[in-house]
């Protein structure tokens, strides 16, 4: 598995490289955004770990450039505490996940595995999370034996979140994907729908499968 680590803090880069290599990853490191963009655009990586603040080109600009080139390589952003706007912008630009510094290499590894599982995964027609079963073809939803009736939008929302478990989606991404046209970003439409959906799919023990990620958006939890 080839990983490109883009991080200008050399001690962090070294630690990540060492940690990943010990687990059998093949790691390339770049300390400079301009160089990193060239590498990312010309070589094949299984995942890119991308810091945001970099000399040369910054991480968000690299990400934007790659996605404009239709390069779908999985990207995990490294963000500093407080970089909330950058985090949201990164997710909107198509980052697959983010980690806030400081972090443990083990955490990064589990995110890398999750991202790779998601992006290489076959699009299954039946999805199960605990005793929640969703058939994306027949659109049947069940919690245990109990059938659940969802509206088309509710189903669209559930499907979108559920196809990428653990991944955080911003409200903008959810609106663009599920509603498909521009809404006032200040609308609370997404929150209203998530609330309704949560209530409908809640199990007997009141567990919530959709988590609110404060200040960012929502994600579907793998139970
Ligand atoms: Ca940095």
PDB file of C-alpha atoms and ligand atoms in Angstrom:
ATOM      1  CA  UNK A   1       0.000   0.000   0.000  1.00  0.00           C
ATOM      2  CA  UNK A   2       1.516   3.315  -1.099  1.00  0.00           C
ATOM      3  CA  UNK A   3       1.016   6.356   1.064  1.00  0.00           C
ATOM      4  CA  UNK A   4       2.105   9.907   0.360  1.00  0.00           C
ATOM      5  CA  UNK A   5       2.567  11.909   3.542  1.00  0.00           C
ATOM      6  CA  UNK A   6       2.602  15.661   3.014  1.00  0.00           C
ATOM      7  CA  UNK A   7       3.677  17.417   6.167  1.00  0.00           C
ATOM      8  CA  UNK A   8       6.192  20.200   6.649  1.00  0.00           C
ATOM      9  CA  UNK A   9       6.730  19.565  10.355  1.00  0.00           C
ATOM     10  CA  UNK A  10       9.596  17.177   9.931  1.00  0.00           C
ATOM     11  CA  UNK A  11       9.258  15.500  13.329  1.00  0.00           C
ATOM     12  CA  UNK A  12       5.577  14.706  12.667  1.00  0.00           C
ATOM     13  CA  UNK A  13       6.372  13.483   9.156  1.00  0.00           C
ATOM     14  CA  UNK A  14       9.150  11.249  10.455  1.00  0.00           C
ATOM     15  CA  UNK A  15       6.938   9.750  13.140  1.00  0.00           C
ATOM     16  CA  UNK A  16       4.118   9.029  10.726  1.00  0.00           C
ATOM     17  CA  UNK A  17       6.501   7.521   8.177  1.00  0.00           C
ATOM     18  CA  UNK A  18       8.093   5.278  10.789  1.00  0.00           C
ATOM     19  CA  UNK A  19       4.752   4.195  12.217  1.00  0.00           C
ATOM     20  CA  UNK A  20       3.266   3.385   8.824  1.00  0.00           C
ATOM     21  CA  UNK A  21       6.366   1.578   7.580  1.00  0.00           C
ATOM     22  CA  UNK A  22       6.373  -0.640  10.646  1.00  0.00           C
ATOM     23  CA  UNK A  23       2.915  -1.759   9.586  1.00  0.00           C
ATOM     24  CA  UNK A  24       4.058  -2.591   6.087  1.00  0.00           C
ATOM     25  CA  UNK A  25       3.009   0.563   4.256  1.00  0.00           C
ATOM     26  CA  UNK A  26       5.291   2.002   1.658  1.00  0.00           C
ATOM     27  CA  UNK A  27       5.659   5.695   2.472  1.00  0.00           C
ATOM     28  CA  UNK A  28       6.845   8.729   0.581  1.00  0.00           C
ATOM     29  CA  UNK A  29       7.181  12.039   2.384  1.00  0.00           C
ATOM     30  CA  UNK A  30       7.028  15.547   1.018  1.00  0.00           C
ATOM     31  CA  UNK A  31       7.609  18.699   3.089  1.00  0.00           C
ATOM     32  CA  UNK A  32       6.547  21.118   0.402  1.00  0.00           C
ATOM     33  CA  UNK A  33       3.133  21.704  -1.160  1.00  0.00           C
ATOM     34  CA  UNK A  34       4.334  22.434  -4.675  1.00  0.00           C
ATOM     35  CA  UNK A  35       6.427  19.277  -4.800  1.00  0.00           C
ATOM     36  CA  UNK A  36       3.630  17.284  -3.188  1.00  0.00           C
ATOM     37  CA  UNK A  37       1.145  18.364  -5.832  1.00  0.00           C
ATOM     38  CA  UNK A  38       3.444  17.207  -8.610  1.00  0.00           C
ATOM     39  CA  UNK A  39       3.925  13.847  -6.884  1.00  0.00           C
ATOM     40  CA  UNK A  40       0.217  13.417  -6.223  1.00  0.00           C
ATOM     41  CA  UNK A  41      -0.732  14.358  -9.771  1.00  0.00           C
ATOM     42  CA  UNK A  42       1.802  12.108 -11.472  1.00  0.00           C
ATOM     43  CA  UNK A  43       2.126   9.019  -9.284  1.00  0.00           C
ATOM     44  CA  UNK A  44      -0.297   6.429  -8.010  1.00  0.00           C
ATOM     45  CA  UNK A  45      -0.969   6.380  -4.287  1.00  0.00           C
ATOM     46  CA  UNK A  46      -3.506   4.390  -2.332  1.00  0.00           C
ATOM     47  CA  UNK A  47      -3.977   7.274   0.034  1.00  0.00           C
ATOM     48  CA  UNK A  48      -2.577  10.762   0.651  1.00  0.00           C
ATOM     49  CA  UNK A  49      -2.167  12.165   4.150  1.00  0.00           C
ATOM     50  CA  UNK A  50      -2.259  15.896   3.616  1.00  0.00           C
ATOM     51  CA  UNK A  51      -1.404  18.703   5.996  1.00  0.00           C
ATOM     52  CA  UNK A  52      -3.218  21.988   5.335  1.00  0.00           C
ATOM     53  CA  UNK A  53      -0.640  24.662   6.188  1.00  0.00           C
ATOM     54  CA  UNK A  54       2.356  24.046   3.951  1.00  0.00           C
ATOM     55  CA  UNK A  55       5.130  26.017   2.293  1.00  0.00           C
ATOM     56  CA  UNK A  56       4.452  26.333  -1.428  1.00  0.00           C
ATOM     57  CA  UNK A  57       0.971  25.198  -2.273  1.00  0.00           C
ATOM     58  CA  UNK A  58      -1.357  24.681   0.700  1.00  0.00           C
ATOM     59  CA  UNK A  59      -3.207  21.454   1.337  1.00  0.00           C
ATOM     60  CA  UNK A  60      -6.650  22.677   0.325  1.00  0.00           C
ATOM     61  CA  UNK A  61      -5.310  24.008  -2.956  1.00  0.00           C
ATOM     62  CA  UNK A  62      -3.637  20.648  -3.621  1.00  0.00           C
ATOM     63  CA  UNK A  63      -6.890  18.855  -2.894  1.00  0.00           C
ATOM     64  CA  UNK A  64      -8.887  21.213  -5.111  1.00  0.00           C
ATOM     65  CA  UNK A  65      -6.379  20.736  -7.930  1.00  0.00           C
ATOM     66  CA  UNK A  66      -6.532  16.947  -7.697  1.00  0.00           C
ATOM     67  CA  UNK A  67     -10.311  16.820  -7.675  1.00  0.00           C
ATOM     68  CA  UNK A  68     -10.469  19.234 -10.625  1.00  0.00           C
ATOM     69  CA  UNK A  69      -8.239  16.792 -12.488  1.00  0.00           C
ATOM     70  CA  UNK A  70     -10.789  14.076 -11.593  1.00  0.00           C
ATOM     71  CA  UNK A  71      -8.175  12.438  -9.409  1.00  0.00           C
ATOM     72  CA  UNK A  72     -10.156  10.508  -6.797  1.00  0.00           C
ATOM     73  CA  UNK A  73      -7.225   9.349  -4.653  1.00  0.00           C
ATOM     74  CA  UNK A  74      -8.393   9.062  -1.030  1.00  0.00           C
ATOM     75  CA  UNK A  75      -7.208  12.049   0.997  1.00  0.00           C
ATOM     76  CA  UNK A  76      -7.003  12.353   4.768  1.00  0.00           C
ATOM     77  CA  UNK A  77      -6.407  15.920   5.909  1.00  0.00           C
ATOM     78  CA  UNK A  78      -4.282  16.798   8.898  1.00  0.00           C
ATOM     79  CA  UNK A  79      -5.731  19.841  10.560  1.00  0.00           C
ATOM     80  CA  UNK A  80      -4.630  21.925  13.491  1.00  0.00           C
ATOM     81  CA  UNK A  81      -6.960  22.557  16.370  1.00  0.00           C
ATOM     82  CA  UNK A  82      -9.142  25.528  15.541  1.00  0.00           C
ATOM     83  CA  UNK A  83      -8.976  25.055  11.785  1.00  0.00           C
ATOM     84  CA  UNK A  84     -12.701  24.394  11.675  1.00  0.00           C
ATOM     85  CA  UNK A  85     -13.405  26.365   8.487  1.00  0.00           C
ATOM     86  CA  UNK A  86     -10.529  24.625   6.710  1.00  0.00           C
ATOM     87  CA  UNK A  87     -11.828  21.259   7.860  1.00  0.00           C
ATOM     88  CA  UNK A  88     -15.294  21.955   6.479  1.00  0.00           C
ATOM     89  CA  UNK A  89     -13.900  23.372   3.267  1.00  0.00           C
ATOM     90  CA  UNK A  90     -11.662  20.312   2.922  1.00  0.00           C
ATOM     91  CA  UNK A  91     -14.584  17.926   3.280  1.00  0.00           C
ATOM     92  CA  UNK A  92     -16.589  19.983   0.803  1.00  0.00           C
ATOM     93  CA  UNK A  93     -13.681  19.820  -1.637  1.00  0.00           C
ATOM     94  CA  UNK A  94     -13.727  16.050  -1.432  1.00  0.00           C
ATOM     95  CA  UNK A  95     -11.413  15.031   1.392  1.00  0.00           C
ATOM     96  CA  UNK A  96     -12.328  11.581   2.665  1.00  0.00           C
ATOM     97  CA  UNK A  97     -11.575  12.226   6.300  1.00  0.00           C
ATOM     98  CA  UNK A  98      -9.554  14.439   8.596  1.00  0.00           C
ATOM     99  CA  UNK A  99      -7.497  14.099  11.757  1.00  0.00           C
ATOM    100  CA  UNK A 100      -6.798  16.872  14.206  1.00  0.00           C
ATOM    101  CA  UNK A 101      -3.226  17.259  15.399  1.00  0.00           C
ATOM    102  CA  UNK A 102      -1.825  15.958  17.649  1.00  0.00           C
ATOM    103  CA  UNK A 103      -2.935  12.410  16.892  1.00  0.00           C
ATOM    104  CA  UNK A 104      -1.735   8.871  17.443  1.00  0.00           C
ATOM    105  CA  UNK A 105      -0.334   7.012  14.469  1.00  0.00           C
ATOM    106  CA  UNK A 106      -2.670   4.119  15.377  1.00  0.00           C
ATOM    107  CA  UNK A 107      -5.606   6.463  14.832  1.00  0.00           C
ATOM    108  CA  UNK A 108      -4.244   7.492  11.445  1.00  0.00           C
ATOM    109  CA  UNK A 109      -3.794   3.844  10.475  1.00  0.00           C
ATOM    110  CA  UNK A 110      -7.371   2.992  11.354  1.00  0.00           C
ATOM    111  CA  UNK A 111      -8.592   5.991   9.308  1.00  0.00           C
ATOM    112  CA  UNK A 112      -6.449   4.879   6.375  1.00  0.00           C
ATOM    113  CA  UNK A 113      -7.920   1.395   6.529  1.00  0.00           C
ATOM    114  CA  UNK A 114     -11.450   2.755   6.751  1.00  0.00           C
ATOM    115  CA  UNK A 115     -10.916   5.078   3.787  1.00  0.00           C
ATOM    116  CA  UNK A 116      -9.427   2.329   1.654  1.00  0.00           C
ATOM    117  CA  UNK A 117     -12.234  -0.081   2.553  1.00  0.00           C
ATOM    118  CA  UNK A 118     -14.790   2.506   1.540  1.00  0.00           C
ATOM    119  CA  UNK A 119     -13.216   3.600  -1.682  1.00  0.00           C
ATOM    120  CA  UNK A 120     -12.382   0.133  -2.951  1.00  0.00           C
ATOM    121  CA  UNK A 121     -15.623  -1.372  -1.720  1.00  0.00           C
ATOM    122  CA  UNK A 122     -18.082  -2.837  -4.138  1.00  0.00           C
ATOM    123  CA  UNK A 123     -21.390  -1.031  -4.088  1.00  0.00           C
ATOM    124  CA  UNK A 124     -23.467  -3.546  -2.205  1.00  0.00           C
ATOM    125  CA  UNK A 125     -27.185  -3.593  -2.642  1.00  0.00           C
ATOM    126  CA  UNK A 126     -27.920  -4.771   0.882  1.00  0.00           C
ATOM    127  CA  UNK A 127     -26.327  -3.016   3.775  1.00  0.00           C
ATOM    128  CA  UNK A 128     -26.464  -4.032   7.382  1.00  0.00           C
ATOM    129  CA  UNK A 129     -25.556  -2.074  10.477  1.00  0.00           C
ATOM    130  CA  UNK A 130     -26.369  -3.992  13.621  1.00  0.00           C
ATOM    131  CA  UNK A 131     -29.973  -5.079  13.140  1.00  0.00           C
ATOM    132  CA  UNK A 132     -30.731  -2.282  10.683  1.00  0.00           C
ATOM    133  CA  UNK A 133     -31.032  -3.679   7.164  1.00  0.00           C
ATOM    134  CA  UNK A 134     -31.285  -1.472   4.111  1.00  0.00           C
ATOM    135  CA  UNK A 135     -31.824  -2.765   0.611  1.00  0.00           C
ATOM    136  CA  UNK A 136     -30.680  -0.067  -1.786  1.00  0.00           C
ATOM    137  CA  UNK A 137     -32.421  -1.720  -4.729  1.00  0.00           C
ATOM    138  CA  UNK A 138     -35.868  -2.467  -3.333  1.00  0.00           C
ATOM    139  CA  UNK A 139     -35.540   0.421  -0.857  1.00  0.00           C
ATOM    140  CA  UNK A 140     -36.766  -1.743   2.005  1.00  0.00           C
ATOM    141  CA  UNK A 141     -35.599  -0.695   5.429  1.00  0.00           C
ATOM    142  CA  UNK A 142     -35.925  -2.851   8.516  1.00  0.00           C
ATOM    143  CA  UNK A 143     -34.826  -2.680  12.082  1.00  0.00           C
ATOM    144  CA  UNK A 144     -34.839  -6.295  13.208  1.00  0.00           C
ATOM    145  CA  UNK A 145     -38.161  -7.563  11.855  1.00  0.00           C
ATOM    146  CA  UNK A 146     -39.814  -4.178  12.018  1.00  0.00           C
ATOM    147  CA  UNK A 147     -40.261  -2.557   8.597  1.00  0.00           C
ATOM    148  CA  UNK A 148     -39.549   1.173   8.483  1.00  0.00           C
ATOM    149  CA  UNK A 149     -41.234   3.498   6.033  1.00  0.00           C
ATOM    150  CA  UNK A 150     -39.086   6.342   4.779  1.00  0.00           C
ATOM    151  CA  UNK A 151     -39.855   9.146   2.365  1.00  0.00           C
ATOM    152  CA  UNK A 152     -37.698   9.419  -0.745  1.00  0.00           C
ATOM    153  CA  UNK A 153     -35.556  12.187   0.780  1.00  0.00           C
ATOM    154  CA  UNK A 154     -35.154  10.366   4.053  1.00  0.00           C
ATOM    155  CA  UNK A 155     -34.064   7.283   2.169  1.00  0.00           C
ATOM    156  CA  UNK A 156     -31.653   9.328   0.065  1.00  0.00           C
ATOM    157  CA  UNK A 157     -30.145  10.812   3.184  1.00  0.00           C
ATOM    158  CA  UNK A 158     -29.801   7.426   4.871  1.00  0.00           C
ATOM    159  CA  UNK A 159     -28.234   5.880   1.794  1.00  0.00           C
ATOM    160  CA  UNK A 160     -25.751   8.706   1.366  1.00  0.00           C
ATOM    161  CA  UNK A 161     -24.533   8.531   4.957  1.00  0.00           C
ATOM    162  CA  UNK A 162     -24.678   4.764   5.213  1.00  0.00           C
ATOM    163  CA  UNK A 163     -22.648   4.031   2.092  1.00  0.00           C
ATOM    164  CA  UNK A 164     -19.661   5.691   3.754  1.00  0.00           C
ATOM    165  CA  UNK A 165     -19.867   4.685   7.392  1.00  0.00           C
ATOM    166  CA  UNK A 166     -17.742   6.750   9.798  1.00  0.00           C
ATOM    167  CA  UNK A 167     -17.155   9.410   7.176  1.00  0.00           C
ATOM    168  CA  UNK A 168     -18.169  12.912   8.178  1.00  0.00           C
ATOM    169  CA  UNK A 169     -20.302  14.836   5.707  1.00  0.00           C
ATOM    170  CA  UNK A 170     -20.898  18.569   5.935  1.00  0.00           C
ATOM    171  CA  UNK A 171     -24.406  19.989   5.609  1.00  0.00           C
ATOM    172  CA  UNK A 172     -23.442  21.478   2.247  1.00  0.00           C
ATOM    173  CA  UNK A 173     -22.363  18.081   0.936  1.00  0.00           C
ATOM    174  CA  UNK A 174     -25.553  16.471   2.183  1.00  0.00           C
ATOM    175  CA  UNK A 175     -27.760  19.132   0.609  1.00  0.00           C
ATOM    176  CA  UNK A 176     -25.924  18.969  -2.710  1.00  0.00           C
ATOM    177  CA  UNK A 177     -26.109  15.219  -2.807  1.00  0.00           C
ATOM    178  CA  UNK A 178     -29.551  14.473  -1.430  1.00  0.00           C
ATOM    179  CA  UNK A 179     -31.463  17.499  -2.676  1.00  0.00           C
ATOM    180  CA  UNK A 180     -29.314  18.097  -5.695  1.00  0.00           C
ATOM    181  CA  UNK A 181     -29.673  21.836  -5.972  1.00  0.00           C
ATOM    182  CA  UNK A 182     -28.540  24.921  -4.163  1.00  0.00           C
ATOM    183  CA  UNK A 183     -30.247  25.714  -0.942  1.00  0.00           C
ATOM    184  CA  UNK A 184     -29.596  28.562   1.363  1.00  0.00           C
ATOM    185  CA  UNK A 185     -26.627  27.194   3.333  1.00  0.00           C
ATOM    186  CA  UNK A 186     -28.185  28.607   6.485  1.00  0.00           C
ATOM    187  CA  UNK A 187     -31.233  26.428   6.144  1.00  0.00           C
ATOM    188  CA  UNK A 188     -31.759  23.853   8.849  1.00  0.00           C
ATOM    189  CA  UNK A 189     -33.240  21.408   6.376  1.00  0.00           C
ATOM    190  CA  UNK A 190     -30.521  18.807   6.943  1.00  0.00           C
ATOM    191  CA  UNK A 191     -30.886  18.983  10.711  1.00  0.00           C
ATOM    192  CA  UNK A 192     -34.635  18.557  10.461  1.00  0.00           C
ATOM    193  CA  UNK A 193     -34.310  15.524   8.194  1.00  0.00           C
ATOM    194  CA  UNK A 194     -31.569  13.924  10.282  1.00  0.00           C
ATOM    195  CA  UNK A 195     -33.741  14.302  13.346  1.00  0.00           C
ATOM    196  CA  UNK A 196     -36.690  12.657  11.604  1.00  0.00           C
ATOM    197  CA  UNK A 197     -34.587   9.883  10.181  1.00  0.00           C
ATOM    198  CA  UNK A 198     -32.945   9.183  13.515  1.00  0.00           C
ATOM    199  CA  UNK A 199     -36.308   8.815  15.164  1.00  0.00           C
ATOM    200  CA  UNK A 200     -37.508   6.386  12.514  1.00  0.00           C
ATOM    201  CA  UNK A 201     -34.470   4.128  12.535  1.00  0.00           C
ATOM    202  CA  UNK A 202     -33.874   4.204  16.261  1.00  0.00           C
ATOM    203  CA  UNK A 203     -33.726   0.729  17.801  1.00  0.00           C
ATOM    204  CA  UNK A 204     -35.453  -0.620  20.861  1.00  0.00           C
ATOM    205  CA  UNK A 205     -32.582   0.526  23.047  1.00  0.00           C
ATOM    206  CA  UNK A 206     -32.734   4.062  21.736  1.00  0.00           C
ATOM    207  CA  UNK A 207     -29.303   3.902  20.109  1.00  0.00           C
ATOM    208  CA  UNK A 208     -28.486   6.519  17.504  1.00  0.00           C
ATOM    209  CA  UNK A 209     -26.778   5.410  14.333  1.00  0.00           C
ATOM    210  CA  UNK A 210     -26.291   8.932  13.040  1.00  0.00           C
ATOM    211  CA  UNK A 211     -23.824  11.017  14.972  1.00  0.00           C
ATOM    212  CA  UNK A 212     -23.694  14.790  15.043  1.00  0.00           C
ATOM    213  CA  UNK A 213     -20.120  15.990  14.589  1.00  0.00           C
ATOM    214  CA  UNK A 214     -20.275  19.347  16.247  1.00  0.00           C
ATOM    215  CA  UNK A 215     -19.653  22.313  13.997  1.00  0.00           C
ATOM    216  CA  UNK A 216     -19.011  20.046  11.009  1.00  0.00           C
ATOM    217  CA  UNK A 217     -21.888  17.785  10.045  1.00  0.00           C
ATOM    218  CA  UNK A 218     -23.046  14.208  10.399  1.00  0.00           C
ATOM    219  CA  UNK A 219     -21.861  10.674  10.043  1.00  0.00           C
ATOM    220  CA  UNK A 220     -23.249   7.186  10.113  1.00  0.00           C
ATOM    221  CA  UNK A 221     -21.736   5.043  12.838  1.00  0.00           C
ATOM    222  CA  UNK A 222     -20.742   1.451  12.406  1.00  0.00           C
ATOM    223  CA  UNK A 223     -22.366  -0.183  15.427  1.00  0.00           C
TER     224      UNK A 223
HETATM  225 CA1  LIG B   1       2.039  22.451   8.503  1.00  0.00          CA
END
